[in-house]
Amino acid sequence: MGSLMAHKSVLMLCGEFMEAYETIVPLYVLQAFGVSVHCVSPGRKTGDKCVMAAHDLLGLEIYTELVVDHLTLNANFDDVIPDHYDAIIIPGGRFTELLSAEEKCVSLVARFAELKKLIFTSCHSQLFLAAAGLLTGGMKCTAFESMKPLIELSGGAWWQQAGVQTLFDITDCVKDGNFVSTMGWPTLGHSLKVLFESLGSKISSSKENHQPSLLFLIGDCVEDYSINVPFKAFQALGCKVDAVTPTKKRGEKCATIVHDLEDGRQLPTEKFGHNFYVTVAWDDVSVDDYDCIVVPGGRSPELLVMNPKAVELVKTFVEKGKFVAAIGMGNWLLAATGALKKKRCASSYGTKVAMKVAGGEIVESERCVTDDKLITAASTSDLPDFLYALSTALGLSVVF
C-alpha cells in the first residue's frame, strides 16, 4: 500500500469525543496512499484509546452528539518532534475545548506554524488557532458557524461559502498560507483534495481525459465509514461519485451504523452514526454512466438482497464488464448476484458462508483482494487497502 511513494508524515492530535467522521476519513485516506499518520493525545501512550462521537443534525435546532466507537492511538504525545512531520491535522469535536486550554497542545500547534508546516483544522478545532494567537492580522478562516465571533475576536477574517442552500452545496474550505480550515465533515471531499495538493501530491489517471465514476449502492443501516471514507476519497481524487438506494429520492437520508468492539465482547456493539444523503434518484441511474459499483458494509446489504431491483443493478454491472467492489457485509449482496462465482475474495466471518455457497474462493491470508474487475475487502478496518486497490484498478495514481 503506497510502498513506492515518497514518504510523507502527518501528526493527528486526538482526544476524547473527537468527531469520528473528521478523524477516520482523513486517517484512512492518507494511509491508503502511503502517508504515515501518527495519532497522539496528551497524557496517553501508544495503544490507549480515545472515544469518538458523531455530530449530526437529527431534527433539533443544533447538532446532536452520538457516541460511536474508539480510536486506538499509534504514537506517544511526549515523543512528538514537529520537525519530523509535514502537517498536523486536528479534527473537530468537544476534545478541542479541553486541549485548547492545555499549554503543551497550544505550544505544539504554534511550533507547527513557526516551522511553516501545514495546519489542517475542522469544525471546532480552530480553537487551537485562536489559543495560539495565529489568527491575528486578518487570516482567512472558516469553521462551524458558532465559531465566527471567536475567530473575529481573535483577529481572523471570517470566510463563508456563498450560495449554500442544502448540504449538497457545501463543498469548500479555505486555505490561507499554510493554514487550511473547513466548517466540518460535509466539506471533507474538497478539503481532502486541498490537503493532498498542499502535501505536494500529483493525482493522475491512466485514461486520458477520463476520470472514473462510481455508484455506491446503499440503504438504511449502511456502515458509516464504509460509505463515507471511499465516497469522500474518490471525490477528493476528482471522480464523479453518486449514492443510490431503491426506495429513496435524491436528498433523502439513509441512517448509518458504526460497530464498536468493546472490551470483553465477542461481537461489536451497533450504534447509530452520521446520516448519509442519497445523491441520485433510482430512476435517474444509467449503468453506462459509471465505471464501478460499490456496495458498502453494514446491515444495508441484507435489505438490498431482498430487493430485486438492487440485485438486478449489480448483475447489470457484472454483465457489462464494469468494476464491482464490496466491503464487509457488502459481499452478501454480491453473493446473491453471482458476482463471486470462481473469484478470489476477501471475507470477514460474517460473509464466509455466503461466499462459499456462492462459489467464491476465500483468500484467508489477505484482507483485500482484487480478481480481475472484482475488488473485495474483509471489513471496515481494511479500508486503506481497499481504497488503494480500487483506485489502482480504476487507473488512478496518487504520488507525493
mmCIF file of C-alpha atoms in Angstrom:
data_model
loop_
_atom_site.group_PDB
_atom_site.id
_atom_site.type_symbol
_atom_site.label_atom_id
_atom_site.label_comp_id
_atom_site.label_asym_id
_atom_site.label_seq_id
_atom_site.Cartn_x
_atom_site.Cartn_y
_atom_site.Cartn_z
ATOM 1 C CA MET A 1 0.000 0.000 0.000
ATOM 2 C CA GLY A 2 1.765 3.095 -1.226
ATOM 3 C CA SER A 3 5.155 1.371 -0.911
ATOM 4 C CA LEU A 4 6.664 3.073 -3.972
ATOM 5 C CA MET A 5 5.609 6.587 -2.999
ATOM 6 C CA ALA A 6 7.714 9.319 -1.409
ATOM 7 C CA HIS A 7 7.125 9.163 2.311
ATOM 8 C CA LYS A 8 5.060 11.894 3.935
ATOM 9 C CA SER A 9 4.252 12.033 7.610
ATOM 10 C CA VAL A 10 1.277 13.677 9.321
ATOM 11 C CA LEU A 11 0.504 14.167 13.002
ATOM 12 C CA MET A 12 -3.118 13.899 14.147
ATOM 13 C CA LEU A 13 -3.945 15.488 17.512
ATOM 14 C CA CYS A 14 -6.653 13.445 19.215
ATOM 15 C CA GLY A 15 -8.761 13.443 22.373
ATOM 16 C CA GLU A 16 -11.982 12.221 23.941
ATOM 17 C CA PHE A 17 -15.145 12.914 21.912
ATOM 18 C CA MET A 18 -13.340 13.944 18.756
ATOM 19 C CA GLU A 19 -15.628 13.915 15.724
ATOM 20 C CA ALA A 20 -15.437 10.414 14.246
ATOM 21 C CA TYR A 21 -16.019 11.322 10.595
ATOM 22 C CA GLU A 22 -13.423 14.118 10.698
ATOM 23 C CA THR A 23 -10.939 11.669 12.221
ATOM 24 C CA ILE A 24 -11.430 8.419 10.308
ATOM 25 C CA VAL A 25 -11.880 9.822 6.794
ATOM 26 C CA PRO A 26 -8.535 11.690 6.578
ATOM 27 C CA LEU A 27 -6.776 8.969 8.595
ATOM 28 C CA TYR A 28 -7.773 6.106 6.284
ATOM 29 C CA VAL A 29 -7.476 8.089 3.057
ATOM 30 C CA LEU A 30 -3.967 9.325 3.824
ATOM 31 C CA GLN A 31 -2.874 5.850 4.923
ATOM 32 C CA ALA A 32 -4.248 4.423 1.674
ATOM 33 C CA PHE A 33 -1.787 6.451 -0.362
ATOM 34 C CA GLY A 34 1.329 5.896 1.672
ATOM 35 C CA VAL A 35 1.177 8.784 4.137
ATOM 36 C CA SER A 36 2.218 7.881 7.684
ATOM 37 C CA VAL A 37 -0.261 9.228 10.245
ATOM 38 C CA HIS A 38 0.649 9.310 13.937
ATOM 39 C CA CYS A 39 -2.371 9.671 16.248
ATOM 40 C CA VAL A 40 -1.455 11.130 19.641
ATOM 41 C CA SER A 41 -3.147 12.570 22.712
ATOM 42 C CA PRO A 42 -1.566 14.240 25.762
ATOM 43 C CA GLY A 43 -1.263 12.007 28.780
ATOM 44 C CA ARG A 44 -1.783 8.866 26.710
ATOM 45 C CA LYS A 45 0.503 6.402 25.021
ATOM 46 C CA THR A 46 0.524 4.004 22.085
ATOM 47 C CA GLY A 47 -2.322 1.503 22.413
ATOM 48 C CA ASP A 48 -4.547 3.739 24.533
ATOM 49 C CA LYS A 49 -7.991 4.554 23.170
ATOM 50 C CA CYS A 50 -9.935 7.774 22.648
ATOM 51 C CA VAL A 51 -13.716 7.649 22.367
ATOM 52 C CA MET A 52 -15.159 9.236 19.203
ATOM 53 C CA ALA A 53 -18.514 10.889 18.601
ATOM 54 C CA ALA A 54 -20.732 11.612 15.595
ATOM 55 C CA HIS A 55 -22.180 15.108 15.279
ATOM 56 C CA ASP A 56 -25.238 15.331 13.046
ATOM 57 C CA LEU A 57 -28.496 17.210 12.633
ATOM 58 C CA LEU A 58 -31.264 14.966 13.958
ATOM 59 C CA GLY A 59 -34.237 17.314 13.949
ATOM 60 C CA LEU A 60 -33.179 19.658 16.732
ATOM 61 C CA GLU A 61 -32.051 23.263 16.267
ATOM 62 C CA ILE A 62 -28.429 22.266 16.906
ATOM 63 C CA TYR A 63 -26.448 19.125 16.121
ATOM 64 C CA THR A 64 -26.745 16.040 18.316
ATOM 65 C CA GLU A 65 -23.735 14.156 19.663
ATOM 66 C CA LEU A 66 -23.765 10.351 19.428
ATOM 67 C CA VAL A 67 -21.019 8.252 20.988
ATOM 68 C CA VAL A 68 -19.873 5.815 18.312
ATOM 69 C CA ASP A 69 -16.567 3.988 18.733
ATOM 70 C CA HIS A 70 -12.927 4.334 19.735
ATOM 71 C CA LEU A 71 -9.650 5.191 18.034
ATOM 72 C CA THR A 72 -6.511 3.396 19.168
ATOM 73 C CA LEU A 73 -3.527 5.738 19.373
ATOM 74 C CA ASN A 74 -0.419 4.633 17.490
ATOM 75 C CA ALA A 75 2.192 7.034 18.905
ATOM 76 C CA ASN A 76 3.133 8.842 22.112
ATOM 77 C CA PHE A 77 2.431 12.557 22.534
ATOM 78 C CA ASP A 78 5.644 13.105 24.501
ATOM 79 C CA ASP A 79 7.738 11.675 21.655
ATOM 80 C CA VAL A 80 6.435 14.117 19.033
ATOM 81 C CA ILE A 81 9.067 16.182 17.197
ATOM 82 C CA PRO A 82 7.208 18.659 14.911
ATOM 83 C CA ASP A 83 10.213 18.946 12.561
ATOM 84 C CA HIS A 84 9.644 15.305 11.555
ATOM 85 C CA TYR A 85 6.152 15.945 10.179
ATOM 86 C CA ASP A 86 4.783 17.609 7.065
ATOM 87 C CA ALA A 87 1.450 18.605 8.616
ATOM 88 C CA ILE A 88 -0.769 18.452 11.664
ATOM 89 C CA ILE A 89 -4.465 17.560 11.437
ATOM 90 C CA ILE A 90 -6.816 18.482 14.279
ATOM 91 C CA PRO A 91 -10.325 17.022 13.908
ATOM 92 C CA GLY A 92 -13.346 18.745 15.383
ATOM 93 C CA GLY A 93 -15.254 17.630 18.436
ATOM 94 C CA ARG A 94 -15.500 18.536 22.105
ATOM 95 C CA PHE A 95 -11.949 17.455 22.920
ATOM 96 C CA THR A 96 -10.833 20.756 21.384
ATOM 97 C CA GLU A 97 -12.420 22.648 24.285
ATOM 98 C CA LEU A 98 -10.275 20.718 26.745
ATOM 99 C CA LEU A 99 -6.975 20.534 24.901
ATOM 100 C CA SER A 100 -7.005 24.132 23.604
ATOM 101 C CA ALA A 101 -6.633 25.138 27.266
ATOM 102 C CA GLU A 102 -3.514 22.954 27.698
ATOM 103 C CA GLU A 103 -0.298 24.856 27.127
ATOM 104 C CA LYS A 104 1.615 21.873 25.713
ATOM 105 C CA CYS A 105 -1.032 21.367 22.992
ATOM 106 C CA VAL A 106 -1.193 25.066 22.132
ATOM 107 C CA SER A 107 2.611 25.228 22.005
ATOM 108 C CA LEU A 108 2.665 22.202 19.699
ATOM 109 C CA VAL A 109 0.345 23.892 17.213
ATOM 110 C CA ALA A 110 2.316 27.134 17.473
ATOM 111 C CA ARG A 111 5.514 25.235 16.693
ATOM 112 C CA PHE A 112 3.999 23.785 13.519
ATOM 113 C CA ALA A 113 3.085 27.334 12.497
ATOM 114 C CA GLU A 114 6.608 28.589 13.267
ATOM 115 C CA LEU A 115 8.043 25.851 11.059
ATOM 116 C CA LYS A 116 5.618 26.802 8.249
ATOM 117 C CA LYS A 117 4.120 23.311 8.368
ATOM 118 C CA LEU A 118 0.603 22.704 7.124
ATOM 119 C CA ILE A 119 -2.095 23.032 9.822
ATOM 120 C CA PHE A 120 -5.483 21.488 8.976
ATOM 121 C CA THR A 121 -8.411 22.363 11.272
ATOM 122 C CA SER A 122 -12.053 21.343 11.107
ATOM 123 C CA CYS A 123 -15.345 22.478 12.635
ATOM 124 C CA HIS A 124 -14.332 23.494 16.202
ATOM 125 C CA SER A 125 -10.600 22.780 16.232
ATOM 126 C CA GLN A 126 -9.903 26.336 15.064
ATOM 127 C CA LEU A 127 -9.960 26.967 18.824
ATOM 128 C CA PHE A 128 -6.280 25.995 18.751
ATOM 129 C CA LEU A 129 -5.524 28.729 16.220
ATOM 130 C CA ALA A 130 -7.159 31.298 18.479
ATOM 131 C CA ALA A 131 -5.419 29.970 21.597
ATOM 132 C CA ALA A 132 -2.024 30.120 19.873
ATOM 133 C CA GLY A 133 -2.601 33.662 18.579
ATOM 134 C CA LEU A 134 -2.351 32.542 14.964
ATOM 135 C CA LEU A 135 -5.433 34.317 13.609
ATOM 136 C CA THR A 136 -4.174 37.868 14.113
ATOM 137 C CA GLY A 137 -3.699 40.061 11.071
ATOM 138 C CA GLY A 138 -6.886 39.045 9.309
ATOM 139 C CA MET A 139 -6.090 35.448 8.426
ATOM 140 C CA LYS A 140 -8.976 33.932 6.469
ATOM 141 C CA CYS A 141 -10.636 31.137 8.404
ATOM 142 C CA THR A 142 -13.852 29.145 8.367
ATOM 143 C CA ALA A 143 -15.385 26.786 10.919
ATOM 144 C CA PHE A 144 -18.735 25.714 12.311
ATOM 145 C CA GLU A 145 -20.720 28.958 12.323
ATOM 146 C CA SER A 146 -20.849 29.246 16.118
ATOM 147 C CA MET A 147 -17.087 29.848 15.917
ATOM 148 C CA LYS A 148 -17.461 33.091 13.925
ATOM 149 C CA PRO A 149 -17.386 35.503 16.918
ATOM 150 C CA LEU A 150 -14.308 33.798 18.380
ATOM 151 C CA ILE A 151 -12.452 33.892 15.067
ATOM 152 C CA GLU A 152 -13.215 37.561 14.554
ATOM 153 C CA LEU A 153 -12.364 38.470 18.177
ATOM 154 C CA SER A 154 -9.024 36.705 17.661
ATOM 155 C CA GLY A 155 -8.187 38.927 14.693
ATOM 156 C CA GLY A 156 -9.171 36.495 11.956
ATOM 157 C CA ALA A 157 -11.272 37.218 8.874
ATOM 158 C CA TRP A 158 -14.371 35.023 8.791
ATOM 159 C CA TRP A 159 -14.849 33.234 5.462
ATOM 160 C CA GLN A 160 -18.071 31.516 4.452
ATOM 161 C CA GLN A 161 -19.036 29.830 1.203
ATOM 162 C CA ALA A 162 -21.686 31.796 -0.642
ATOM 163 C CA GLY A 163 -24.914 30.408 -2.082
ATOM 164 C CA VAL A 164 -25.350 27.457 0.274
ATOM 165 C CA GLN A 165 -28.942 26.193 0.340
ATOM 166 C CA THR A 166 -28.518 22.498 1.189
ATOM 167 C CA LEU A 167 -25.804 20.144 2.445
ATOM 168 C CA PHE A 168 -25.086 19.220 -1.188
ATOM 169 C CA ASP A 169 -23.965 22.806 -1.776
ATOM 170 C CA ILE A 170 -21.338 22.800 0.994
ATOM 171 C CA THR A 171 -18.116 21.860 -0.747
ATOM 172 C CA ASP A 172 -15.464 24.413 0.066
ATOM 173 C CA CYS A 173 -12.795 25.015 2.647
ATOM 174 C CA VAL A 174 -10.380 27.950 2.774
ATOM 175 C CA LYS A 175 -6.586 27.994 2.622
ATOM 176 C CA ASP A 176 -4.553 30.969 3.818
ATOM 177 C CA GLY A 177 -0.828 30.358 3.675
ATOM 178 C CA ASN A 178 -0.057 27.100 5.451
ATOM 179 C CA PHE A 179 -3.446 27.032 7.202
ATOM 180 C CA VAL A 180 -6.414 25.027 5.863
ATOM 181 C CA SER A 181 -9.740 25.335 7.668
ATOM 182 C CA THR A 182 -13.075 23.699 6.980
ATOM 183 C CA MET A 183 -16.527 24.027 8.510
ATOM 184 C CA GLY A 184 -16.774 20.296 9.165
ATOM 185 C CA TRP A 185 -17.464 16.887 7.697
ATOM 186 C CA PRO A 186 -19.797 17.912 4.804
ATOM 187 C CA THR A 187 -16.800 19.529 3.071
ATOM 188 C CA LEU A 188 -14.323 16.688 3.518
ATOM 189 C CA GLY A 189 -14.241 15.617 -0.140
ATOM 190 C CA HIS A 190 -12.996 19.017 -1.302
ATOM 191 C CA SER A 191 -10.946 19.530 1.868
ATOM 192 C CA LEU A 192 -9.051 16.292 1.274
ATOM 193 C CA LYS A 193 -8.254 17.430 -2.254
ATOM 194 C CA VAL A 194 -6.801 20.676 -0.861
ATOM 195 C CA LEU A 195 -4.899 18.648 1.755
ATOM 196 C CA PHE A 196 -3.446 16.378 -0.945
ATOM 197 C CA GLU A 197 -2.383 19.356 -3.045
ATOM 198 C CA SER A 198 -0.846 21.089 -0.022
ATOM 199 C CA LEU A 199 1.223 17.971 0.696
ATOM 200 C CA GLY A 200 2.531 18.054 -2.866
ATOM 201 C CA SER A 201 0.574 15.169 -4.343
ATOM 202 C CA LYS A 202 0.070 14.525 -8.033
ATOM 203 C CA ILE A 203 -3.160 12.773 -8.986
ATOM 204 C CA SER A 204 -3.318 11.233 -12.446
ATOM 205 C CA SER A 205 -5.441 8.837 -14.479
ATOM 206 C CA SER A 206 -4.157 6.234 -16.914
ATOM 207 C CA LYS A 207 -7.091 7.051 -19.186
ATOM 208 C CA GLU A 208 -6.555 10.379 -20.889
ATOM 209 C CA ASN A 209 -9.396 12.886 -20.428
ATOM 210 C CA HIS A 210 -11.386 10.420 -18.337
ATOM 211 C CA GLN A 211 -11.988 10.465 -14.607
ATOM 212 C CA PRO A 212 -13.670 7.341 -13.214
ATOM 213 C CA SER A 213 -17.254 7.490 -11.991
ATOM 214 C CA LEU A 214 -18.524 5.373 -9.094
ATOM 215 C CA LEU A 215 -22.008 4.446 -7.928
ATOM 216 C CA PHE A 216 -22.490 3.461 -4.276
ATOM 217 C CA LEU A 217 -25.457 1.184 -3.616
ATOM 218 C CA ILE A 218 -26.729 1.770 -0.088
ATOM 219 C CA GLY A 219 -29.750 1.574 2.203
ATOM 220 C CA ASP A 220 -30.650 2.219 5.817
ATOM 221 C CA CYS A 221 -28.093 0.899 8.312
ATOM 222 C CA VAL A 222 -25.189 1.127 5.886
ATOM 223 C CA GLU A 223 -21.905 1.106 7.790
ATOM 224 C CA ASP A 224 -20.827 4.725 8.359
ATOM 225 C CA TYR A 225 -17.144 4.527 7.464
ATOM 226 C CA SER A 226 -17.523 2.055 4.597
ATOM 227 C CA ILE A 227 -19.696 4.582 2.733
ATOM 228 C CA ASN A 228 -18.176 7.860 3.896
ATOM 229 C CA VAL A 229 -14.475 7.015 3.589
ATOM 230 C CA PRO A 230 -14.487 5.795 -0.050
ATOM 231 C CA PHE A 231 -17.152 8.308 -1.098
ATOM 232 C CA LYS A 232 -15.090 11.257 0.142
ATOM 233 C CA ALA A 233 -11.814 9.713 -1.008
ATOM 234 C CA PHE A 234 -12.923 9.395 -4.615
ATOM 235 C CA GLN A 235 -14.439 12.873 -4.504
ATOM 236 C CA ALA A 236 -11.009 14.122 -3.480
ATOM 237 C CA LEU A 237 -9.459 12.252 -6.400
ATOM 238 C CA GLY A 238 -11.712 14.163 -8.801
ATOM 239 C CA CYS A 239 -14.100 11.313 -9.592
ATOM 240 C CA LYS A 240 -17.830 11.529 -10.100
ATOM 241 C CA VAL A 241 -19.460 9.772 -7.144
ATOM 242 C CA ASP A 242 -23.138 9.068 -6.503
ATOM 243 C CA ALA A 243 -25.097 7.166 -3.892
ATOM 244 C CA VAL A 244 -28.418 5.497 -4.678
ATOM 245 C CA THR A 245 -30.984 3.310 -2.950
ATOM 246 C CA PRO A 246 -34.102 1.731 -4.478
ATOM 247 C CA THR A 247 -36.629 3.263 -2.088
ATOM 248 C CA LYS A 248 -35.487 6.870 -1.591
ATOM 249 C CA LYS A 249 -35.226 10.044 -3.604
ATOM 250 C CA ARG A 250 -32.290 12.398 -4.047
ATOM 251 C CA GLY A 251 -31.722 14.316 -0.829
ATOM 252 C CA GLU A 252 -33.397 11.768 1.435
ATOM 253 C CA LYS A 253 -31.414 10.273 4.292
ATOM 254 C CA CYS A 254 -30.112 6.801 4.949
ATOM 255 C CA ALA A 255 -29.261 6.047 8.565
ATOM 256 C CA THR A 256 -25.761 4.698 9.112
ATOM 257 C CA ILE A 257 -24.335 2.457 11.819
ATOM 258 C CA VAL A 258 -20.946 2.028 13.461
ATOM 259 C CA HIS A 259 -19.697 -1.210 15.006
ATOM 260 C CA ASP A 260 -17.686 -0.757 18.196
ATOM 261 C CA LEU A 261 -15.886 -3.775 19.631
ATOM 262 C CA GLU A 262 -15.983 -3.146 23.367
ATOM 263 C CA ASP A 263 -13.692 -4.899 25.835
ATOM 264 C CA GLY A 264 -14.852 -8.371 26.806
ATOM 265 C CA ARG A 265 -17.356 -8.843 23.971
ATOM 266 C CA GLN A 266 -17.219 -11.395 21.154
ATOM 267 C CA LEU A 267 -19.120 -9.145 18.751
ATOM 268 C CA PRO A 268 -19.196 -5.360 18.362
ATOM 269 C CA THR A 269 -21.967 -3.153 19.662
ATOM 270 C CA GLU A 270 -24.003 -1.459 16.945
ATOM 271 C CA LYS A 271 -24.502 2.301 17.256
ATOM 272 C CA PHE A 272 -26.019 4.952 15.022
ATOM 273 C CA GLY A 273 -23.581 7.090 13.005
ATOM 274 C CA HIS A 274 -23.983 10.038 10.647
ATOM 275 C CA ASN A 275 -26.909 10.261 8.259
ATOM 276 C CA PHE A 276 -25.939 9.843 4.623
ATOM 277 C CA TYR A 277 -27.813 11.676 1.882
ATOM 278 C CA VAL A 278 -28.812 9.943 -1.354
ATOM 279 C CA THR A 279 -27.374 11.911 -4.285
ATOM 280 C CA VAL A 280 -29.319 10.485 -7.239
ATOM 281 C CA ALA A 281 -32.810 9.076 -7.749
ATOM 282 C CA TRP A 282 -33.084 5.409 -8.662
ATOM 283 C CA ASP A 283 -34.845 6.066 -11.966
ATOM 284 C CA ASP A 284 -32.111 8.507 -12.999
ATOM 285 C CA VAL A 285 -29.337 5.904 -12.789
ATOM 286 C CA SER A 286 -27.869 4.579 -16.023
ATOM 287 C CA VAL A 287 -25.227 1.864 -15.659
ATOM 288 C CA ASP A 288 -23.451 3.209 -18.740
ATOM 289 C CA ASP A 289 -22.683 6.426 -16.826
ATOM 290 C CA TYR A 290 -20.494 4.632 -14.277
ATOM 291 C CA ASP A 291 -17.287 2.624 -14.289
ATOM 292 C CA CYS A 292 -17.842 0.896 -10.971
ATOM 293 C CA ILE A 293 -20.485 -0.051 -8.420
ATOM 294 C CA VAL A 294 -19.508 -0.187 -4.736
ATOM 295 C CA VAL A 295 -21.554 -1.996 -2.088
ATOM 296 C CA PRO A 296 -20.536 -0.820 1.408
ATOM 297 C CA GLY A 297 -20.996 -2.940 4.504
ATOM 298 C CA GLY A 298 -23.294 -2.726 7.500
ATOM 299 C CA ARG A 299 -26.765 -4.197 7.539
ATOM 300 C CA SER A 300 -27.995 -2.453 4.396
ATOM 301 C CA PRO A 301 -26.847 -5.378 2.179
ATOM 302 C CA GLU A 302 -29.388 -7.557 3.999
ATOM 303 C CA LEU A 303 -32.043 -5.048 2.994
ATOM 304 C CA LEU A 304 -30.813 -4.757 -0.587
ATOM 305 C CA VAL A 305 -30.560 -8.511 -1.165
ATOM 306 C CA MET A 306 -34.348 -8.679 -0.653
ATOM 307 C CA ASN A 307 -34.946 -6.039 -3.327
ATOM 308 C CA PRO A 308 -34.941 -7.448 -6.894
ATOM 309 C CA LYS A 309 -34.068 -4.041 -8.347
ATOM 310 C CA ALA A 310 -30.874 -3.839 -6.283
ATOM 311 C CA VAL A 311 -29.844 -7.381 -7.206
ATOM 312 C CA GLU A 312 -30.514 -6.716 -10.878
ATOM 313 C CA LEU A 313 -28.498 -3.491 -10.816
ATOM 314 C CA VAL A 314 -25.383 -5.313 -9.591
ATOM 315 C CA LYS A 315 -25.931 -8.080 -12.144
ATOM 316 C CA THR A 316 -26.072 -5.478 -14.914
ATOM 317 C CA PHE A 317 -22.715 -4.003 -13.839
ATOM 318 C CA VAL A 318 -21.210 -7.512 -13.950
ATOM 319 C CA GLU A 319 -22.730 -8.328 -17.350
ATOM 320 C CA LYS A 320 -21.422 -5.071 -18.849
ATOM 321 C CA GLY A 321 -17.882 -5.748 -17.649
ATOM 322 C CA LYS A 322 -17.827 -2.916 -15.138
ATOM 323 C CA PHE A 323 -15.844 -2.902 -11.907
ATOM 324 C CA VAL A 324 -17.683 -4.314 -8.881
ATOM 325 C CA ALA A 325 -16.487 -3.706 -5.325
ATOM 326 C CA ALA A 326 -17.724 -4.533 -1.853
ATOM 327 C CA ILE A 327 -16.703 -4.022 1.755
ATOM 328 C CA GLY A 328 -17.528 -6.402 4.601
ATOM 329 C CA MET A 329 -21.178 -7.412 4.534
ATOM 330 C CA GLY A 330 -21.494 -5.844 1.089
ATOM 331 C CA ASN A 331 -20.239 -9.204 -0.153
ATOM 332 C CA TRP A 332 -23.570 -10.683 0.990
ATOM 333 C CA LEU A 333 -25.293 -8.844 -1.858
ATOM 334 C CA LEU A 334 -22.586 -9.812 -4.358
ATOM 335 C CA ALA A 335 -23.078 -13.469 -3.420
ATOM 336 C CA ALA A 336 -26.743 -13.261 -4.421
ATOM 337 C CA THR A 337 -25.877 -11.787 -7.835
ATOM 338 C CA GLY A 338 -23.390 -14.453 -8.936
ATOM 339 C CA ALA A 339 -20.566 -11.911 -8.979
ATOM 340 C CA LEU A 340 -18.378 -14.047 -6.698
ATOM 341 C CA LYS A 341 -18.505 -17.316 -8.624
ATOM 342 C CA LYS A 342 -14.995 -18.688 -9.247
ATOM 343 C CA LYS A 343 -13.497 -15.441 -7.931
ATOM 344 C CA ARG A 344 -10.851 -14.913 -5.276
ATOM 345 C CA CYS A 345 -12.341 -12.865 -2.429
ATOM 346 C CA ALA A 346 -11.570 -11.322 0.932
ATOM 347 C CA SER A 347 -14.051 -12.124 3.683
ATOM 348 C CA SER A 348 -14.841 -11.445 7.314
ATOM 349 C CA TYR A 349 -16.513 -14.107 9.471
ATOM 350 C CA GLY A 350 -19.956 -12.669 8.646
ATOM 351 C CA THR A 351 -19.764 -13.422 4.920
ATOM 352 C CA LYS A 352 -17.727 -16.651 4.788
ATOM 353 C CA VAL A 353 -20.698 -18.985 4.428
ATOM 354 C CA ALA A 354 -22.367 -16.783 1.814
ATOM 355 C CA MET A 355 -19.158 -16.535 -0.204
ATOM 356 C CA LYS A 356 -18.508 -20.256 -0.123
ATOM 357 C CA VAL A 357 -22.003 -21.265 -1.232
ATOM 358 C CA ALA A 358 -21.837 -18.565 -3.942
ATOM 359 C CA GLY A 359 -18.751 -20.244 -5.408
ATOM 360 C CA GLY A 360 -16.174 -17.747 -4.225
ATOM 361 C CA GLU A 361 -12.634 -18.671 -3.192
ATOM 362 C CA ILE A 362 -11.835 -17.001 0.129
ATOM 363 C CA VAL A 363 -8.225 -15.869 0.450
ATOM 364 C CA GLU A 364 -7.659 -16.190 4.181
ATOM 365 C CA SER A 365 -4.245 -14.522 4.125
ATOM 366 C CA GLU A 366 -5.431 -11.268 2.519
ATOM 367 C CA ARG A 367 -7.775 -8.593 3.844
ATOM 368 C CA CYS A 368 -8.365 -7.000 0.434
ATOM 369 C CA VAL A 369 -8.353 -8.961 -2.823
ATOM 370 C CA THR A 370 -8.528 -7.924 -6.478
ATOM 371 C CA ASP A 371 -9.577 -10.550 -9.029
ATOM 372 C CA ASP A 372 -9.940 -9.067 -12.498
ATOM 373 C CA LYS A 373 -12.703 -6.441 -12.068
ATOM 374 C CA LEU A 374 -13.819 -7.593 -8.636
ATOM 375 C CA ILE A 375 -12.395 -5.854 -5.544
ATOM 376 C CA THR A 376 -13.424 -7.095 -2.086
ATOM 377 C CA ALA A 377 -12.399 -6.011 1.403
ATOM 378 C CA ALA A 378 -12.979 -8.085 4.510
ATOM 379 C CA SER A 379 -14.005 -5.285 6.873
ATOM 380 C CA THR A 380 -14.091 -1.570 7.568
ATOM 381 C CA SER A 381 -10.624 -1.673 9.130
ATOM 382 C CA ASP A 382 -9.291 -2.725 5.705
ATOM 383 C CA LEU A 383 -10.460 0.490 4.015
ATOM 384 C CA PRO A 384 -6.945 1.883 3.400
ATOM 385 C CA ASP A 385 -6.031 -1.238 1.400
ATOM 386 C CA PHE A 386 -9.418 -1.156 -0.328
ATOM 387 C CA LEU A 387 -9.005 2.478 -1.426
ATOM 388 C CA TYR A 388 -5.573 1.784 -2.830
ATOM 389 C CA ALA A 389 -6.698 -1.378 -4.631
ATOM 390 C CA LEU A 390 -9.813 0.182 -6.133
ATOM 391 C CA SER A 391 -8.098 3.405 -7.212
ATOM 392 C CA THR A 392 -5.346 1.363 -8.847
ATOM 393 C CA ALA A 393 -7.873 -0.840 -10.639
ATOM 394 C CA LEU A 394 -9.605 2.287 -11.952
ATOM 395 C CA GLY A 395 -6.313 3.632 -13.302
ATOM 396 C CA LEU A 396 -5.783 6.340 -10.695
ATOM 397 C CA SER A 397 -2.411 7.195 -9.217
ATOM 398 C CA VAL A 398 -1.577 9.396 -6.235
ATOM 399 C CA VAL A 399 2.100 10.273 -5.865
ATOM 400 C CA PHE A 400 3.579 12.530 -3.200
#
